[in-house]
DNA sequence: CATGAATGAGGATTCATTCAT
DNA sequence: TATGAATGAATCCTCATTCAT
């Protein structure tokens, strides 16, 4: 019983990956508060104290997972569009939306990114996270520039931020738990939770069309 | 020493108000995790166990606070516009944005409403919260209908939801802590956090203009 | 299973006494590092978390125990001398020494009082301890003044402090563990640990005689 | 990166010295409980596990440091007196006291020697420590015999032990922390901590004078 | 000899919650 | 209703120590 030591950097990375993977599994199955170092240790088979060598809080691990999902999402976007082709605004909006739908966990992590995850993390870890996140953003920005060559880069950056805000806020309103559904039912208010895909698509289509006008004028 | 009994309903409401007020003060001064029943009890002067008579989790209290702030916000919107007058889309957007800026705590509570607050709450409490929230929404919807008489009510509802999603996501991106600022600095990425007022104004102006077209067509 | 609540102040004092008593037992049987809140909880039958209502560190409890032993010692001194009688310096020294020998645990607590116990204690708790300790000292000083009426009070105070220093340092040199004895044996140095009673008696006799001269001159 | 192997005994001694020196620095700057193998490893640059080759507990290291300081102290005593000259009791007492004042860390280590340091040490390490300590004592005893030729050696030995006890007990009463000062203040008892130099000087002067009489009679 | 990953154990502390009065 | 002692569970965190390389 017990793990052999991770001597090389490669092995060290394997340990980190194992921890992130285990945390991902936990994230998909249990509630946020039940993701603890104890649970992660159990899931990985590591000793709890051993985790402290690699991470100092669960939020740090989840940021790592977020980066992973973010890269997967950016790849999906890349694959959704061909470089040579030219696309209408509606087509861009649809491909974009689909990439999110393929990465549901990314959506739910983004929803707590700025309010929860970034709170219990050291400044250094946060800085490194920001670096990795900006890398992905740059890649996506380039891609978007290729799709919408008529729009200024700064305007596209602004769009990226706005849609990110929208995604963060819309996700938890759209994907609600059974208990939330029941509460709505019991409230008798007739409230209907928004449908993520159509709402998101709607808004970003409006935003993208607006960009065109901004850039022209 | 000690509190006299709350016999009447009125006294009971006074107790509830005292608890909410104390929690509001805590919310403004300490971090979310440091808002505990122990801290609230200390702040109010009540015994910890006594709080269980009125609330069963701190999230329940915070939902109550959210409702309070929501009403204050809706009143601010009401005061921002005169019923008789007619307003341009830009004027509506600006008044709307200002009402949010007057209620910063509401913004920060909305930012965790669906991801954090609604999680640790009984279905009954949640249902009641939904009822109160919808009351406010109806009032605001009526008001908005008066301002933009040409738009269908359903479209306005959709707008309300979309801007709520935007607000939730934008707030924590715009209002960041010192540590977050420092991390961004250290990351050397040149990332600049969005400015809430202008970003929000920008997007909802686009959305409102779009509504016009939708309704016309 | 479980304790009934300590409602009155008297019951509260009973709880405190129970904790101190259990800690005393532990102190007599296990090593200092093995006196933990967990061990005390086990010994008393209380829940560990319940101890935090009464004390916040084991040092606080041990200070309480020290006070208890100090009072017992001062009573022993009181009983050793009759008020009416007059005593020679040698008789005073002997009675004084015997009172210490009757309170071995006091000796061992004094030996760590300033180096260990006073370290991990809140300022408030320490202040209260000082108050209680000075109470005992005053009583003892009065008693000593009755025995040696020719000596100035300030000189007696000085004596009290000097003998306390001596007692603290001498005790751990005289009462040594089996392992310490064995190490001395193995060292082959022929070192002989001092015998507490005779060494202490010797020194304070010299000090007391010196006091006489100081006061005369 | 990393340390080259210590093959020869000389290199081994260098390692030991480095560890002792690092521990000395720690002892002067942080609290006793914060002196851990982890901290020492960090201070030296060694790997934690490497320390186990040379020492098995921090107390062992501190005993080594104590020996070092003890030798420094004995040298200071040697330099304070000329062999040929004859000294009064008062002069001896003063030189003796000054040697302690020059070696404050020795004082603080002596204060925990028998109560703390000797506890968590193997019998062998303790035996070796005793041997080294007795070496110093012999040197000092010889020196003292030269200064006070009229006193029997056994009586001088007794004096050495008594003053050692006094030093151990007096030091922590005289040199108190800020928190202890504050607690005394808050206690309102008017207690005044003894002044080390004068108190120590006073007592050993009395003891030395008494020795004269003992030996004469 | 030197390393540092891995372990296990334990201690401090706090929280939500109950319950007798 | 109001109290606060009492509980149990859980978390965080660090330390000494081992062991394969």
Short mmCIF file of N, CA, C and O in Angstrom, two decimals, chain D residues 127-174:
data_model
loop_
_atom_site.label_atom_id
_atom_site.label_comp_id
_atom_site.label_asym_id
_atom_site.label_seq_id
_atom_site.Cartn_x
_atom_site.Cartn_y
_atom_site.Cartn_z
N UNK D 127 23.87 11.17 28.00
CA UNK D 127 25.12 10.80 28.68
C UNK D 127 26.29 11.60 28.11
O UNK D 127 27.12 12.15 28.85
N UNK D 128 26.32 11.70 26.81
CA UNK D 128 27.39 12.45 26.18
C UNK D 128 27.33 13.93 26.56
O UNK D 128 28.37 14.57 26.79
N UNK D 129 26.11 14.43 26.61
CA UNK D 129 25.96 15.83 27.03
C UNK D 129 26.49 16.03 28.45
O UNK D 129 27.21 16.99 28.72
N UNK D 130 26.16 15.09 29.32
CA UNK D 130 26.61 15.21 30.72
C UNK D 130 28.14 15.22 30.77
O UNK D 130 28.75 15.98 31.54
N UNK D 131 28.76 14.39 29.96
CA UNK D 131 30.21 14.34 29.94
C UNK D 131 30.79 15.70 29.55
O UNK D 131 31.67 16.23 30.23
N UNK D 132 30.26 16.25 28.49
CA UNK D 132 30.77 17.56 28.04
C UNK D 132 30.51 18.64 29.09
O UNK D 132 31.33 19.52 29.31
N UNK D 133 29.35 18.56 29.70
CA UNK D 133 29.02 19.57 30.70
C UNK D 133 29.95 19.48 31.90
O UNK D 133 30.38 20.50 32.45
N UNK D 134 30.27 18.25 32.31
CA UNK D 134 31.14 18.07 33.47
C UNK D 134 32.56 18.55 33.17
O UNK D 134 33.25 19.05 34.06
N UNK D 135 32.97 18.39 31.93
CA UNK D 135 34.27 18.92 31.53
C UNK D 135 34.36 20.41 31.85
O UNK D 135 35.33 20.88 32.45
N UNK D 136 33.36 21.11 31.41
CA UNK D 136 33.33 22.54 31.65
C UNK D 136 33.31 22.82 33.16
O UNK D 136 34.03 23.69 33.66
N UNK D 137 32.47 22.06 33.84
CA UNK D 137 32.36 22.29 35.28
C UNK D 137 33.71 22.10 35.97
O UNK D 137 34.08 22.88 36.87
N UNK D 138 34.47 21.09 35.56
CA UNK D 138 35.78 20.84 36.17
C UNK D 138 36.69 22.03 35.95
O UNK D 138 37.38 22.48 36.87
N UNK D 139 36.67 22.54 34.73
CA UNK D 139 37.53 23.68 34.44
C UNK D 139 37.15 24.87 35.34
O UNK D 139 38.01 25.54 35.91
N UNK D 140 35.85 25.09 35.44
CA UNK D 140 35.39 26.22 36.23
C UNK D 140 35.69 26.01 37.71
O UNK D 140 36.06 26.95 38.44
N UNK D 141 35.57 24.79 38.14
CA UNK D 141 35.83 24.47 39.54
C UNK D 141 37.29 24.74 39.89
O UNK D 141 37.61 25.30 40.96
N UNK D 142 38.17 24.35 39.00
CA UNK D 142 39.60 24.61 39.20
C UNK D 142 39.85 26.11 39.34
O UNK D 142 40.55 26.57 40.23
N UNK D 143 39.27 26.81 38.42
CA UNK D 143 39.42 28.26 38.41
C UNK D 143 38.94 28.86 39.72
O UNK D 143 39.62 29.69 40.34
N UNK D 144 37.79 28.42 40.15
CA UNK D 144 37.19 28.93 41.38
C UNK D 144 38.07 28.56 42.58
O UNK D 144 38.24 29.37 43.52
N UNK D 145 38.63 27.37 42.53
CA UNK D 145 39.53 26.94 43.60
C UNK D 145 40.74 27.86 43.70
O UNK D 145 41.22 28.16 44.80
N UNK D 146 41.21 28.33 42.55
CA UNK D 146 42.34 29.27 42.56
C UNK D 146 41.96 30.61 43.17
O UNK D 146 42.76 31.24 43.86
N UNK D 147 40.72 31.00 42.93
CA UNK D 147 40.28 32.30 43.44
C UNK D 147 39.99 32.26 44.93
O UNK D 147 40.20 33.25 45.65
N UNK D 148 39.45 31.14 45.37
CA UNK D 148 39.08 31.01 46.78
C UNK D 148 39.80 29.80 47.37
O UNK D 148 39.19 28.77 47.65
N UNK D 149 41.10 29.91 47.58
CA UNK D 149 41.91 28.75 47.95
C UNK D 149 41.56 28.21 49.34
O UNK D 149 41.87 27.05 49.63
N UNK D 150 40.90 29.03 50.13
CA UNK D 150 40.66 28.57 51.50
C UNK D 150 39.45 27.64 51.60
O UNK D 150 39.20 27.04 52.64
N UNK D 151 38.68 27.57 50.54
CA UNK D 151 37.43 26.77 50.61
C UNK D 151 37.66 25.35 50.08
O UNK D 151 38.32 25.15 49.06
N UNK D 152 37.08 24.39 50.78
CA UNK D 152 37.18 22.99 50.36
C UNK D 152 36.51 22.79 48.99
O UNK D 152 35.50 23.41 48.69
N UNK D 153 37.05 21.88 48.22
CA UNK D 153 36.51 21.64 46.88
C UNK D 153 35.06 21.19 46.93
O UNK D 153 34.24 21.61 46.13
N UNK D 154 34.75 20.34 47.85
CA UNK D 154 33.36 19.86 47.94
C UNK D 154 32.39 20.99 48.22
O UNK D 154 31.27 21.00 47.73
N UNK D 155 32.83 21.91 49.03
CA UNK D 155 31.97 23.05 49.33
C UNK D 155 31.77 23.90 48.07
O UNK D 155 30.67 24.39 47.79
N UNK D 156 32.84 24.03 47.31
CA UNK D 156 32.73 24.79 46.07
C UNK D 156 31.80 24.10 45.08
O UNK D 156 31.01 24.75 44.38
N UNK D 157 31.90 22.82 45.02
CA UNK D 157 30.97 22.05 44.15
C UNK D 157 29.52 22.32 44.52
O UNK D 157 28.67 22.54 43.67
N UNK D 158 29.31 22.29 45.83
CA UNK D 158 27.96 22.57 46.32
C UNK D 158 27.52 23.96 45.90
O UNK D 158 26.38 24.17 45.47
N UNK D 159 28.44 24.90 46.01
CA UNK D 159 28.13 26.27 45.59
C UNK D 159 27.77 26.33 44.11
O UNK D 159 26.80 26.98 43.71
N UNK D 160 28.56 25.62 43.32
CA UNK D 160 28.29 25.61 41.87
C UNK D 160 26.86 25.15 41.57
O UNK D 160 26.15 25.74 40.76
N UNK D 161 26.48 24.11 42.23
CA UNK D 161 25.14 23.57 42.02
C UNK D 161 24.07 24.56 42.48
O UNK D 161 23.09 24.81 41.77
N UNK D 162 24.30 25.13 43.64
CA UNK D 162 23.29 26.06 44.16
C UNK D 162 23.13 27.28 43.26
O UNK D 162 22.01 27.72 42.99
N UNK D 163 24.24 27.84 42.82
CA UNK D 163 24.12 29.02 41.96
C UNK D 163 23.50 28.65 40.61
O UNK D 163 22.79 29.44 40.02
N UNK D 164 23.77 27.42 40.15
CA UNK D 164 23.16 26.99 38.89
C UNK D 164 21.63 26.92 39.04
O UNK D 164 20.87 27.36 38.16
N UNK D 165 21.21 26.36 40.17
CA UNK D 165 19.77 26.31 40.44
C UNK D 165 19.20 27.73 40.45
O UNK D 165 18.17 28.02 39.82
N UNK D 166 19.89 28.61 41.12
CA UNK D 166 19.42 29.98 41.23
C UNK D 166 19.30 30.64 39.85
O UNK D 166 18.30 31.29 39.54
N UNK D 167 20.34 30.48 39.07
CA UNK D 167 20.36 31.07 37.74
C UNK D 167 19.19 30.58 36.89
O UNK D 167 18.50 31.35 36.23
N UNK D 168 18.96 29.28 36.92
CA UNK D 168 17.86 28.70 36.16
C UNK D 168 16.52 29.29 36.53
O UNK D 168 15.66 29.54 35.69
N UNK D 169 16.33 29.45 37.84
CA UNK D 169 15.04 29.93 38.30
C UNK D 169 14.89 31.43 38.16
O UNK D 169 13.79 31.94 37.89
N UNK D 170 15.97 32.13 38.34
CA UNK D 170 15.88 33.59 38.34
C UNK D 170 15.71 34.17 36.93
O UNK D 170 14.96 35.13 36.72
N UNK D 171 16.42 33.56 35.98
CA UNK D 171 16.39 34.11 34.63
C UNK D 171 14.97 34.32 34.09
O UNK D 171 14.62 35.44 33.68
N UNK D 172 14.13 33.28 34.07
CA UNK D 172 12.80 33.49 33.48
C UNK D 172 11.90 34.40 34.31
O UNK D 172 10.89 34.88 33.81
N UNK D 173 12.26 34.63 35.58
CA UNK D 173 11.48 35.57 36.37
C UNK D 173 11.88 37.00 36.04
O UNK D 173 11.08 37.93 36.16
N UNK D 174 13.13 37.16 35.68
CA UNK D 174 13.66 38.51 35.46
C UNK D 174 13.47 38.98 34.02
O UNK D 174 13.03 40.10 33.77
#
